[in-house]
Coordinates of C-alpha atoms and ligand atoms in Angstrom, one line a residue:
Chain A
M1 CA 29.8 1.5 -36.3
K2 CA 26.4 -0.4 -35.5
Y3 CA 23.1 0.0 -37.3
I4 CA 19.8 -0.4 -36.9
Y5 CA 18.5 -3.0 -39.1
L6 CA 15.0 -2.8 -40.5
K7 CA 14.6 -6.0 -41.7
T8 CA 11.1 -6.8 -44.3
I9 CA 9.2 -10.2 -43.7
G10 CA 6.8 -11.0 -46.6
T11 CA 5.3 -8.6 -48.8
M12 CA 6.4 -5.0 -48.2
E13 CA 6.5 -2.1 -50.6
T14 CA 10.3 -0.8 -51.2
S15 CA 8.6 3.0 -51.1
I16 CA 7.4 2.5 -47.8
V17 CA 10.1 1.0 -46.3
E18 CA 12.6 3.8 -47.6
D19 CA 10.0 6.5 -46.3
L20 CA 10.1 4.9 -42.9
K21 CA 13.7 4.4 -42.8
R22 CA 14.0 8.4 -43.5
S23 CA 11.4 9.2 -40.9
L24 CA 13.2 7.2 -38.3
S25 CA 16.9 8.4 -39.0
L26 CA 15.5 11.9 -38.0
L27 CA 14.0 10.8 -34.9
I28 CA 16.7 8.1 -33.4
P29 CA 20.4 8.6 -32.9
F30 CA 21.4 5.7 -35.2
S31 CA 21.9 4.8 -38.9
L32 CA 19.7 2.4 -40.3
R33 CA 20.0 -0.5 -42.6
C34 CA 17.4 -2.0 -45.0
V35 CA 17.4 -5.8 -45.5
Y36 CA 14.9 -7.3 -47.6
D37 CA 13.0 -10.7 -47.3
N38 CA 10.3 -11.7 -49.1
E39 CA 9.8 -15.3 -47.4
Y40 CA 6.5 -15.7 -45.0
P41 CA 7.4 -16.8 -41.9
L42 CA 5.3 -20.3 -42.1
F43 CA 7.0 -21.6 -38.9
A44 CA 5.1 -19.0 -37.0
F45 CA 1.9 -19.7 -38.4
E46 CA -1.2 -20.7 -36.3
P47 CA -3.7 -22.2 -38.7
E48 CA -6.7 -22.0 -36.3
R49 CA -6.3 -17.9 -35.7
N50 CA -4.9 -17.7 -39.4
Q51 CA -2.2 -15.3 -37.5
Y52 CA 1.3 -15.5 -36.9
Y53 CA 3.1 -15.8 -33.6
A54 CA 5.3 -12.9 -33.1
K55 CA 7.6 -14.4 -30.5
K56 CA 8.2 -17.2 -33.0
I57 CA 9.5 -15.0 -35.5
I58 CA 11.5 -12.7 -32.9
V59 CA 13.0 -15.9 -31.6
K60 CA 14.2 -17.1 -35.0
L61 CA 15.7 -13.4 -36.1
A62 CA 17.4 -13.3 -32.4
S63 CA 19.2 -16.5 -33.8
E64 CA 20.6 -15.1 -36.9
I65 CA 21.3 -11.5 -36.0
P66 CA 24.1 -9.8 -37.9
H67 CA 27.3 -8.8 -36.1
D68 CA 27.3 -4.9 -36.7
C69 CA 23.6 -4.9 -35.5
E70 CA 22.5 -2.5 -32.6
K71 CA 18.9 -3.8 -32.6
L72 CA 16.6 -5.4 -35.4
I73 CA 13.4 -4.1 -36.5
A74 CA 11.2 -6.6 -38.7
I75 CA 8.6 -5.0 -40.4
T76 CA 5.7 -7.3 -41.8
D77 CA 2.3 -7.2 -43.6
V78 CA 1.1 -10.5 -41.5
D79 CA -1.4 -10.3 -38.9
L80 CA 0.6 -11.0 -35.7
C81 CA -0.8 -12.2 -32.3
T82 CA 0.5 -13.9 -29.1
P83 CA -1.2 -16.9 -27.1
V84 CA -2.7 -14.0 -25.3
L85 CA -3.6 -11.5 -27.3
T86 CA -6.1 -11.6 -30.3
F87 CA -3.6 -9.1 -32.2
V88 CA -0.5 -7.1 -31.4
Y89 CA 0.9 -4.5 -33.7
G90 CA 4.2 -5.3 -32.6
E91 CA 6.3 -7.1 -30.3
A92 CA 9.8 -7.0 -28.8
Q93 CA 12.1 -8.4 -26.4
L94 CA 12.3 -6.3 -23.5
G95 CA 15.8 -5.0 -23.2
G96 CA 16.7 -7.2 -26.2
K97 CA 17.8 -7.1 -29.6
V98 CA 14.8 -7.8 -31.8
A99 CA 11.3 -6.4 -32.2
I100 CA 8.9 -6.8 -34.9
V101 CA 6.0 -4.6 -36.3
S102 CA 3.1 -5.4 -38.4
M103 CA 1.7 -2.9 -40.7
N104 CA -1.4 -5.4 -41.3
R105 CA -4.0 -3.4 -39.2
L106 CA -2.3 -0.1 -39.2
E107 CA -2.9 -0.6 -43.5
K108 CA -6.4 -2.1 -43.2
E109 CA -7.8 0.7 -41.1
Y110 CA -6.3 2.9 -43.6
Y111 CA -8.0 2.2 -46.7
Y112 CA -10.7 4.8 -46.7
L113 CA -7.7 7.6 -47.1
P114 CA -7.1 8.9 -50.9
P115 CA -5.5 6.3 -52.5
G116 CA -1.7 6.6 -53.2
N117 CA -1.2 8.5 -50.1
T118 CA 0.9 6.7 -47.8
T119 CA 1.9 9.5 -45.1
L120 CA -0.1 8.2 -42.4
L121 CA 0.5 4.7 -42.9
V122 CA 4.2 5.5 -42.6
D123 CA 3.5 7.8 -39.6
R124 CA 1.7 4.8 -37.9
L125 CA 4.6 2.5 -38.7
V126 CA 7.2 5.2 -37.4
K127 CA 5.4 5.4 -34.3
E128 CA 5.4 1.6 -33.6
C129 CA 8.8 1.2 -34.6
I130 CA 9.8 3.6 -32.2
H131 CA 7.6 1.9 -29.5
E132 CA 9.2 -1.6 -30.0
L133 CA 12.6 0.1 -30.2
G134 CA 12.1 1.6 -26.8
H135 CA 10.8 -1.8 -25.4
C136 CA 14.5 -3.2 -26.8
Y137 CA 16.3 -0.7 -24.6
G138 CA 14.1 -1.7 -21.6
L139 CA 11.4 1.0 -21.6
F140 CA 8.0 0.3 -20.2
H141 CA 4.6 1.4 -21.1
C142 CA 4.0 5.3 -20.3
H143 CA 0.7 6.7 -18.9
D144 CA 1.3 10.0 -20.9
S145 CA -1.2 9.3 -24.1
Q146 CA 0.7 11.4 -26.1
C147 CA 4.1 9.3 -25.6
V148 CA 5.0 6.9 -27.9
M149 CA 5.3 4.5 -25.4
F150 CA 1.7 4.6 -24.3
F151 CA 0.3 1.4 -25.2
S152 CA -1.6 1.2 -28.0
N153 CA -4.7 -1.1 -28.1
S154 CA -6.5 0.3 -31.0
I155 CA -5.6 2.4 -34.1
F156 CA -7.2 5.6 -32.6
T157 CA -4.6 5.3 -29.9
I158 CA -1.8 5.1 -32.3
D159 CA -2.9 8.2 -34.2
N160 CA -3.3 10.0 -31.0
K161 CA 0.1 9.6 -29.8
Q162 CA 3.3 11.3 -30.9
K163 CA 6.4 10.2 -33.0
R164 CA 8.3 10.9 -29.8
F165 CA 9.1 10.0 -26.2
C166 CA 7.9 12.1 -23.6
M167 CA 10.7 13.7 -21.3
K168 CA 10.7 11.1 -18.8
C169 CA 10.6 8.3 -21.2
K170 CA 13.4 10.3 -23.3
E171 CA 15.6 10.5 -20.4
F172 CA 15.5 6.9 -19.9
F173 CA 15.7 5.8 -23.3
E174 CA 19.0 8.1 -23.9
R175 CA 20.3 6.8 -20.2
Q176 CA 19.9 2.8 -21.4
I177 CA 21.8 3.8 -24.7
G178 CA 24.6 5.2 -22.9
K179 CA 24.3 2.0 -20.2
E180 CA 24.5 -0.6 -23.1
H181 CA 27.2 1.2 -24.9
N182 CA 29.5 1.3 -21.9
H183 CA 28.9 -2.0 -21.3
A184 CA 29.9 -3.2 -24.9
E185 CA 32.9 -0.9 -24.9
K186 CA 34.2 -2.8 -21.7
Chain B
M1 CA 4.7 4.9 -6.9
P2 CA 5.5 1.3 -6.6
R3 CA 4.8 -0.9 -9.2
S4 CA 1.6 -2.9 -8.6
R5 CA 2.2 -6.7 -8.3
I6 CA 0.2 -9.1 -10.3
L7 CA 0.3 -12.8 -9.8
V8 CA -0.4 -15.2 -12.6
V9 CA -1.5 -18.7 -12.3
D10 CA -1.5 -21.0 -15.4
D11 CA -0.5 -24.3 -16.1
E12 CA 0.6 -23.9 -19.7
E13 CA 4.3 -22.5 -20.1
I14 CA 3.7 -20.5 -23.1
M15 CA 0.3 -18.8 -21.7
R16 CA 2.4 -17.7 -18.3
S17 CA 5.4 -16.1 -20.3
S18 CA 3.2 -14.5 -23.2
L19 CA 1.3 -13.0 -20.4
S20 CA 4.0 -11.9 -18.1
D21 CA 5.8 -10.5 -20.9
W22 CA 2.6 -8.5 -22.1
L23 CA 2.1 -7.3 -18.4
I24 CA 5.9 -6.5 -17.7
E25 CA 5.6 -4.6 -20.7
D26 CA 2.6 -2.7 -19.2
G27 CA 4.8 -1.6 -16.3
Y28 CA 3.6 -4.4 -13.8
D29 CA 5.8 -6.8 -11.5
V30 CA 4.9 -10.2 -12.4
L31 CA 5.3 -13.5 -11.0
A32 CA 3.8 -16.4 -12.9
V33 CA 3.3 -19.9 -11.2
E34 CA 2.1 -23.2 -12.7
D35 CA -0.4 -24.0 -10.2
G36 CA -2.6 -23.2 -7.2
F37 CA -0.5 -24.6 -4.7
H38 CA 2.5 -22.4 -5.4
A39 CA -0.1 -19.5 -5.9
L40 CA -1.6 -20.0 -2.4
E41 CA 1.6 -20.2 -1.0
R42 CA 2.7 -17.0 -2.7
V43 CA -0.6 -15.3 -1.8
K44 CA -0.1 -16.1 1.9
Q45 CA 3.5 -14.8 2.0
E46 CA 3.4 -11.7 -0.2
E47 CA 1.3 -8.5 -0.9
W48 CA -0.5 -8.7 -4.4
D49 CA -2.6 -6.3 -6.3
L50 CA -4.1 -8.7 -8.7
A51 CA -4.2 -12.1 -9.4
V52 CA -5.1 -13.6 -12.9
V53 CA -6.0 -17.5 -12.9
D54 CA -6.7 -20.0 -15.4
L55 CA -10.0 -21.7 -14.9
K56 CA -8.7 -24.8 -16.6
M57 CA -5.8 -26.3 -14.4
P58 CA -5.1 -30.2 -13.6
K59 CA -4.8 -31.0 -9.8
M60 CA -6.4 -27.5 -8.4
D61 CA -9.0 -25.9 -10.9
G62 CA -9.2 -22.0 -11.1
L63 CA -12.4 -21.6 -9.2
E64 CA -11.0 -23.6 -6.3
V65 CA -8.1 -21.3 -6.4
L66 CA -10.3 -18.3 -6.2
K67 CA -11.9 -19.7 -3.7
K68 CA -9.2 -20.1 -1.2
M69 CA -7.6 -17.0 -2.3
N70 CA -10.7 -15.5 -1.1
K71 CA -10.4 -16.9 2.2
I72 CA -6.8 -16.0 2.6
K73 CA -6.7 -12.4 1.2
P74 CA -10.5 -11.4 0.9
K75 CA -9.5 -8.1 -0.9
L76 CA -7.3 -9.3 -3.3
P77 CA -9.0 -9.1 -6.7
V78 CA -8.9 -12.1 -8.9
I79 CA -9.6 -12.4 -12.7
I80 CA -10.6 -15.5 -14.3
I81 CA -9.2 -16.6 -17.5
T82 CA -10.7 -19.3 -19.8
A83 CA -9.9 -20.7 -23.1
Y84 CA -13.7 -20.7 -24.2
A85 CA -16.9 -18.6 -23.2
T86 CA -19.1 -20.5 -21.6
I87 CA -21.6 -18.6 -19.6
D88 CA -21.9 -21.2 -17.0
S89 CA -18.1 -20.8 -15.9
A90 CA -18.6 -17.0 -16.0
V91 CA -21.5 -17.3 -13.7
M92 CA -19.5 -19.7 -11.6
A93 CA -16.5 -17.6 -11.6
I94 CA -18.5 -14.1 -10.7
K95 CA -20.8 -16.0 -7.8
E96 CA -17.5 -17.4 -6.3
G97 CA -16.3 -13.8 -6.1
A98 CA -14.1 -13.4 -9.0
A99 CA -13.3 -9.6 -10.0
D100 CA -13.9 -10.2 -13.6
Y101 CA -13.8 -13.0 -16.4
I102 CA -12.2 -13.1 -19.7
V103 CA -11.7 -15.2 -22.6
K104 CA -8.4 -16.1 -23.8
P105 CA -7.0 -14.9 -26.3
F106 CA -7.8 -11.3 -25.0
N107 CA -8.5 -8.4 -26.9
P108 CA -5.6 -6.3 -26.1
E109 CA -8.0 -2.9 -25.7
E110 CA -10.3 -5.0 -23.1
I111 CA -7.4 -6.6 -21.0
S112 CA -5.6 -3.4 -20.5
I113 CA -8.8 -1.8 -19.2
V114 CA -9.6 -4.9 -17.2
I115 CA -6.3 -5.0 -15.5
A116 CA -5.7 -1.1 -15.5
K117 CA -9.0 -0.8 -13.6
L118 CA -8.8 -3.4 -10.9
V119 CA -5.3 -2.2 -9.9
E120 CA -6.4 1.3 -9.6
R121 CA -9.3 0.1 -7.6
Q122 CA -6.7 -1.9 -5.5
R123 CA -4.3 0.9 -5.0
L124 CA -7.3 3.4 -3.7
I125 CA -8.2 0.5 -1.3
K126 CA -5.0 0.3 0.1
E127 CA -4.3 4.3 0.2
N128 CA -7.6 4.3 2.3
I129 CA -6.5 1.8 4.6
R130 CA -3.0 3.5 5.0
L131 CA -4.7 6.7 5.7
R132 CA -7.0 5.3 7.9
R133 CA -4.3 4.0 10.0
A134 CA -2.4 7.2 9.9
L135 CA -5.2 9.1 11.1
A136 CA -5.9 6.7 14.0
K137 CA -2.4 7.2 14.9
R138 CA -2.5 11.2 14.5
F139 CA -5.5 11.5 16.8
K140 CA -4.3 9.6 19.8
F141 CA -3.5 11.9 22.5
Q142 CA -2.1 10.2 25.8
D143 CA -4.3 7.1 24.8
L144 CA -7.1 9.7 24.1
V145 CA -8.5 8.9 20.6
G146 CA -10.6 11.2 18.5
K147 CA -10.7 13.9 16.1
S148 CA -14.2 15.2 16.6
P149 CA -14.4 18.9 18.0
E150 CA -16.0 17.5 21.0
M151 CA -13.4 15.4 21.9
L152 CA -10.8 18.0 20.9
K153 CA -12.6 20.4 23.5
V154 CA -11.6 17.8 26.2
I155 CA -7.9 17.4 24.7
E156 CA -7.5 21.2 25.2
M157 CA -9.1 21.3 28.6
I158 CA -7.0 18.4 29.6
K159 CA -3.8 20.4 28.1
T160 CA -5.2 23.5 30.1
V161 CA -5.7 22.0 33.7
A162 CA -2.6 19.6 33.7
P163 CA 0.0 22.1 34.8
T164 CA -2.2 23.3 37.8
K165 CA -3.0 21.9 41.0
S166 CA -6.8 22.5 40.7
T167 CA -9.4 19.6 41.7
V168 CA -11.0 18.4 38.4
L169 CA -14.5 16.7 38.1
I170 CA -14.6 14.6 35.3
R171 CA -18.2 13.6 34.1
G172 CA -19.4 11.3 31.2
E173 CA -21.2 8.1 30.8
S174 CA -19.9 4.9 31.8
G175 CA -17.2 3.6 29.6
T176 CA -16.4 7.0 27.8
G177 CA -12.6 6.6 29.5
K178 CA -12.8 8.9 32.7
E179 CA -9.7 7.3 34.0
L180 CA -7.9 7.8 30.8
V181 CA -8.7 11.2 30.9
A182 CA -7.5 11.8 34.7
R183 CA -4.4 9.7 33.6
A184 CA -3.5 12.1 30.8
I185 CA -3.9 15.3 33.2
H186 CA -1.4 13.3 35.5
E187 CA 1.0 12.6 32.9
L188 CA 0.8 15.8 31.4
G189 CA 1.3 17.8 34.8
P190 CA 4.2 18.1 37.0
R191 CA 3.5 15.3 39.1
K192 CA 3.9 12.8 36.4
N193 CA 6.9 11.4 38.3
F194 CA 5.0 10.7 41.4
P195 CA 2.1 8.1 42.0
F196 CA -1.3 8.2 40.0
I197 CA -3.4 6.5 42.4
A198 CA -7.0 5.3 41.5
A199 CA -10.1 4.5 43.8
A200 CA -13.0 3.0 42.5
C201 CA -15.4 4.2 45.1
G202 CA -18.1 2.8 43.5
A203 CA -16.7 -0.7 43.4
I204 CA -15.2 -1.0 47.1
P205 CA -17.7 -1.7 50.0
E206 CA -18.6 1.2 52.1
T207 CA -17.0 -0.4 55.1
L208 CA -13.8 -0.8 53.2
L209 CA -13.6 2.5 51.4
E210 CA -12.8 4.6 54.3
A211 CA -9.6 2.2 55.4
E212 CA -8.6 2.1 51.6
L213 CA -8.7 5.8 51.3
F214 CA -7.2 6.8 54.9
G215 CA -5.6 3.7 55.7
Y216 CA -5.5 2.3 59.5
E217 CA -3.2 1.8 62.6
K218 CA -2.5 -1.8 64.1
G219 CA -5.5 -2.8 66.1
A220 CA -8.1 -0.1 64.8
F221 CA -10.4 -2.7 64.2
T222 CA -10.7 -6.5 64.4
G223 CA -8.4 -7.5 61.7
A224 CA -6.2 -4.7 61.5
V225 CA -3.0 -6.5 62.7
S226 CA -0.4 -4.1 61.0
Q227 CA -0.4 -0.7 60.0
H228 CA -1.5 0.3 56.7
K229 CA -1.3 3.1 54.5
G230 CA -4.6 4.5 52.6
R231 CA -4.4 5.6 49.0
I232 CA -4.7 9.2 49.8
E233 CA -1.3 8.7 51.7
M234 CA 0.3 6.8 49.0
A235 CA -0.9 9.3 46.3
D236 CA 1.4 12.0 48.1
R237 CA 3.0 14.3 45.7
G238 CA 0.9 12.8 43.2
T239 CA -2.5 12.6 42.0
L240 CA -5.7 10.8 43.6
F241 CA -8.3 9.6 41.4
L242 CA -11.9 9.1 42.8
D243 CA -13.8 7.3 40.6
E244 CA -17.5 7.1 41.0
I245 CA -17.6 9.8 43.5
G246 CA -21.3 9.8 43.2
D247 CA -21.4 6.3 45.0
I248 CA -19.8 7.2 48.6
S249 CA -21.6 6.9 51.6
P250 CA -22.6 10.5 53.7
K251 CA -20.2 9.6 56.2
T252 CA -17.2 9.1 53.7
Q253 CA -18.3 12.4 52.3
V254 CA -17.7 14.4 55.5
D255 CA -14.3 12.6 55.8
L256 CA -13.2 13.7 52.4
L257 CA -14.6 17.1 52.5
R258 CA -12.6 17.5 55.7
F259 CA -9.6 16.2 54.1
I260 CA -9.9 18.6 51.0
Q261 CA -10.2 21.6 53.2
E262 CA -7.5 20.9 55.5
R263 CA -5.1 18.9 53.3
E264 CA -4.6 16.6 56.0
F265 CA -6.0 13.5 57.8
Q266 CA -5.6 10.5 60.3
R267 CA -5.5 7.0 59.8
I268 CA -8.4 5.3 61.3
G269 CA -7.5 4.6 65.2
G270 CA -4.8 7.1 64.7
K271 CA -3.9 9.9 66.6
T272 CA -1.7 12.3 64.7
A273 CA -2.6 14.1 61.5
I274 CA -0.8 13.1 58.4
K275 CA -0.1 16.0 55.8
V276 CA -0.1 15.1 52.1
D277 CA 0.2 17.1 49.0
V278 CA -2.2 15.3 46.5
R279 CA -4.3 16.7 43.5
I280 CA -7.6 15.5 43.2
I281 CA -9.2 14.2 40.3
A282 CA -12.7 12.8 40.9
A283 CA -15.3 11.3 38.3
T284 CA -18.9 10.6 38.1
H285 CA -21.7 9.2 35.7
K286 CA -24.5 10.4 37.8
N287 CA -26.3 13.5 37.7
I288 CA -24.9 14.9 41.0
E289 CA -27.1 17.8 40.9
E290 CA -30.1 15.9 41.3
M291 CA -28.6 13.9 44.2
I292 CA -27.9 17.2 46.1
A293 CA -31.6 18.1 45.5
K294 CA -32.5 15.0 46.9
G295 CA -30.2 15.1 49.9
E296 CA -28.0 12.4 48.9
F297 CA -24.6 14.2 48.0
R298 CA -23.0 16.9 49.8
D299 CA -23.3 20.6 48.0
D300 CA -20.3 21.6 50.2
L301 CA -18.3 18.6 48.7
Y302 CA -19.6 19.0 45.2
Y303 CA -18.4 22.9 45.2
R304 CA -14.9 21.6 46.3
L305 CA -14.5 18.7 43.7
N306 CA -16.1 20.9 41.0
V307 CA -13.7 23.5 40.3
I308 CA -12.9 22.6 37.0
T309 CA -15.3 20.2 35.0
I310 CA -14.8 18.4 32.0
E311 CA -17.6 16.6 30.3
I312 CA -16.6 13.7 28.0
P313 CA -19.0 13.3 25.3
S314 CA -20.5 9.7 24.5
L315 CA -19.5 7.7 21.7
R316 CA -22.9 8.4 20.2
E317 CA -22.3 12.1 20.2
R318 CA -19.1 11.8 18.2
K319 CA -19.9 9.0 15.6
E320 CA -17.0 10.4 13.5
D321 CA -14.3 9.2 16.1
I322 CA -16.0 5.3 15.8
P323 CA -13.6 4.5 13.0
I324 CA -10.7 5.5 14.6
F325 CA -11.0 3.8 17.8
A326 CA -12.1 0.8 15.9
E327 CA -8.5 1.1 14.3
H328 CA -6.9 1.6 17.5
F329 CA -8.7 -1.1 19.0
L330 CA -7.7 -3.4 16.2
E331 CA -4.3 -2.8 16.3
K332 CA -4.2 -3.1 20.0
F333 CA -5.8 -6.5 20.1
S334 CA -4.0 -7.7 17.0
L335 CA -0.5 -6.8 19.0
D336 CA -2.3 -8.7 22.0
T337 CA -3.3 -12.0 20.2
G338 CA -0.7 -12.1 17.6
K339 CA -3.7 -12.5 15.0
T340 CA -2.9 -10.7 11.6
V341 CA -6.6 -9.2 11.1
D342 CA -5.5 -6.0 9.7
N343 CA -8.9 -4.7 8.2
I344 CA -12.6 -4.2 8.8
S345 CA -14.9 -4.6 6.5
D346 CA -16.9 -1.8 5.1
E347 CA -20.0 -3.4 6.1
V348 CA -18.7 -4.0 9.7
M349 CA -17.7 -0.2 9.8
K350 CA -21.0 0.7 8.6
I351 CA -22.5 -1.4 11.6
L352 CA -20.3 0.1 13.9
I353 CA -21.0 3.7 13.0
G354 CA -24.9 3.3 13.2
Y355 CA -25.1 1.6 16.6
N356 CA -25.5 4.0 19.4
W357 CA -23.3 2.2 21.7
P358 CA -25.1 2.8 25.3
G359 CA -21.7 1.3 27.0
N360 CA -19.7 3.8 25.0
V361 CA -15.9 3.3 24.1
R362 CA -15.3 0.3 26.3
Q363 CA -18.4 -1.5 24.7
L364 CA -17.0 -0.8 21.2
E365 CA -13.5 -2.1 22.8
N366 CA -15.1 -5.4 23.6
A367 CA -16.9 -5.6 20.4
I368 CA -13.9 -5.2 18.3
E369 CA -11.7 -7.7 21.0
H370 CA -14.7 -10.3 20.3
A371 CA -14.6 -10.0 17.0
L372 CA -10.8 -10.3 16.6
V373 CA -11.2 -13.6 19.1
V374 CA -13.7 -14.8 16.3
S375 CA -12.3 -14.0 13.2
Q376 CA -10.7 -16.4 11.1
E377 CA -9.7 -14.3 8.1
P378 CA -7.4 -11.2 8.0
E379 CA -10.6 -9.1 7.6
I380 CA -13.1 -8.5 10.3
K381 CA -16.4 -9.6 8.8
V382 CA -20.2 -9.1 10.0
Q383 CA -20.6 -12.7 11.1
D384 CA -17.5 -11.7 13.7
L385 CA -19.3 -9.2 15.4
P386 CA -21.3 -9.9 18.7
Q387 CA -24.7 -11.0 18.0
Y388 CA -26.3 -7.8 19.3
L389 CA -24.8 -6.2 16.7
I390 CA -25.9 -8.2 13.9
T391 CA -29.3 -8.6 14.8
Q392 CA -29.8 -4.6 15.0
E393 CA -32.9 -3.9 12.9
D394 CA -32.9 -1.9 9.5
I395 CA -29.3 -1.6 9.2
R396 CA -28.7 -4.8 7.5
D397 CA -32.3 -5.2 5.7
E398 CA -31.9 -5.8 2.4
I399 CA -34.3 -3.9 -0.2
K400 CA -36.6 -6.7 -1.2
P401 CA -38.6 -6.5 -4.5
T402 CA -41.8 -6.0 -2.9
Q403 CA -41.1 -3.0 -1.1
S404 CA -43.0 0.1 -1.9
M405 CA -41.3 3.4 -2.2
S406 CA -42.8 5.0 0.8
D407 CA -41.7 2.0 3.0
M408 CA -38.2 2.4 1.9
E409 CA -38.2 5.8 2.5
R410 CA -39.4 5.3 6.2
R411 CA -37.0 2.8 6.9
H412 CA -34.2 5.0 5.5
I413 CA -35.3 8.0 7.4
A414 CA -35.4 6.2 10.4
H415 CA -32.2 4.4 9.7
V416 CA -30.5 7.9 9.3
L417 CA -31.8 9.5 12.1
K418 CA -30.8 6.7 14.2
A419 CA -27.3 6.7 12.7
H420 CA -27.1 10.5 13.9
G421 CA -28.5 10.0 17.2
W422 CA -31.8 11.8 16.0
N423 CA -29.7 15.2 15.4
I424 CA -32.4 16.7 13.0
T425 CA -30.0 19.0 11.3
K426 CA -27.4 16.5 10.6
T427 CA -29.9 14.0 9.2
A428 CA -31.7 16.5 6.9
Q429 CA -28.3 17.4 5.7
V430 CA -27.4 13.6 5.0
L431 CA -30.8 12.9 3.5
G432 CA -30.7 16.0 1.4
I433 CA -33.9 17.7 2.4
N434 CA -34.5 20.8 4.8
R435 CA -35.6 20.5 8.4
I436 CA -39.2 21.4 7.8
T437 CA -39.6 18.5 5.4
L438 CA -37.8 16.0 7.6
Y439 CA -40.0 17.1 10.5
K440 CA -42.9 16.1 8.2
K441 CA -41.8 13.1 7.2
I442 CA -41.3 11.9 11.0
K443 CA -44.6 13.3 11.4
K444 CA -46.0 11.2 8.7
Y445 CA -44.3 7.8 9.3
N446 CA -44.8 8.3 12.9
L447 CA -40.9 7.8 13.9
K448 CA -40.0 7.5 17.3
K449 CA -36.6 8.0 19.1
D450 CA -35.5 5.0 21.3
K451 CA -35.3 5.4 24.9
D452 CA -32.2 6.8 25.6
T453 CA -30.0 4.6 27.6
G454 CA -27.5 7.2 28.8
T455 CA -27.9 8.4 32.4
R456 CA -26.2 11.9 31.6
P457 CA -28.6 15.1 32.8
Ligands
LIG1 ZN1 4.5 -1.8 -25.9
LIG2 ZN1 6.7 8.0 -21.8

């Protein structure tokens, strides 16, 4: 039995992670497992930009992946970036094992909502987790703005899209899972 | 839909991988190379939809790569990226023909829009070229090119008369392709496996024309050292095409008339009548009715020839066919010369459509051949055209800041009138005004039609 790992990095509220886990388990055909790590990934810190390089964190996580892990999604509160993009909500290894999602900007643009209500934040996290997971199974961005694989370049595009794949992406996603598992059995 | 292809040029490995990772996730086919030399090689060898080039690189910098890429593939959009925003380098990049300029790290929103926009534009351009090509192929009938109603009428006529034995008279200005029409009639008819013999009556000196047409016996005249078959005899069971029939002498007119009536003739110096079965197609650019009135052409011969008339419109009467012809000749000469010129710039096309082509299709053919020989690039540009097209007035006039509104209006109306051969209805339609208003403006600006260079009735 393999699990999708949800691994926290930095400071993440347990209740939010638990909500996220519950929501995700209803949407993806895998069991989930949470791992908590409160350390900050200082090795990936870029002082000039006051941000963290997503790729560096991914590379490190990929080197220490548990043996019963199907895919690993890291959740963090630090602000992520790449050498070419000013920020990213998340990043994944295309067709690989590891992805990372940051709630930094998902939360920042959330402050005007009633305190204590984390539904919207969890919704946004769910969408970005499924999106990055899609990349881990080899999916590209989708042109359907309602599809979870639509590229999110702003909080509006995230809020606008659904928590699921469009028909085309869903088919591709399921086929990819089948493929990877067949491959593993052989 | 095939994925759009993006070429990334950056000397830093981390930038290359980071940018291509993101572009690949976004659904593009990406290749990243580390310098301009590799990039230019790839641009020469493969088709790309977009190039993203870093400004600051050792050896060859981004601006130079941009310039060289523009030379090789003028339609390939290039985005210049740089680490710091400096107005100077942005202005330089745009001046050198960059499609856009972005500062890294990019704002995700901005970069995705910029790239999607350029790729979409490129896709449309390619689609356009493909459609134009397909159109040129579709509207080719036995080497006759065109989709205008005028040309379709000609093609219909050809199809109608081809199976018959009727004599046909083809009329049209020089260079409209009268021989092509004659050949098409021959090719589509029951005689297609027999000879098609053309006689350019206007080009052969009068004294020789008779011998050329009817042939001669040995000793018929000085120099007739052996028997010689004429074109009429050679065309037996096939088609005889008499081009420029208006140029033949009264004497030959009589001989020809007798032959057409009796379907037999004698070689010069011969005694026996030779019977042949030929279909006659004649052609002229002259106003034969006028010649008859002046006594220069026999009316009885004219009636014999003019059983069926096919009028070929001049090129300026069917401007919509110009792009199809241009593509057709471009392809033809590209094959001939082995050059890979595969596009005609929009500006050139505008000039071609605007010109009034007194020499018709043949002149257009020569112009394209000229451009192809001169062209150093995969696209025909204005400077490749023959001089007479480049210096055409109005068309390439730039709008000057000192021009008044009425001056601009005058020039614009004059230009549109010219482009549509002074067809008032069409011009008014294009200008979006009614015909009365157009007439008023023509009067107001004292616009006059150029002397028509054609010689049609
Ligand atoms: Zn994505
Ligand atoms: Zn989709």
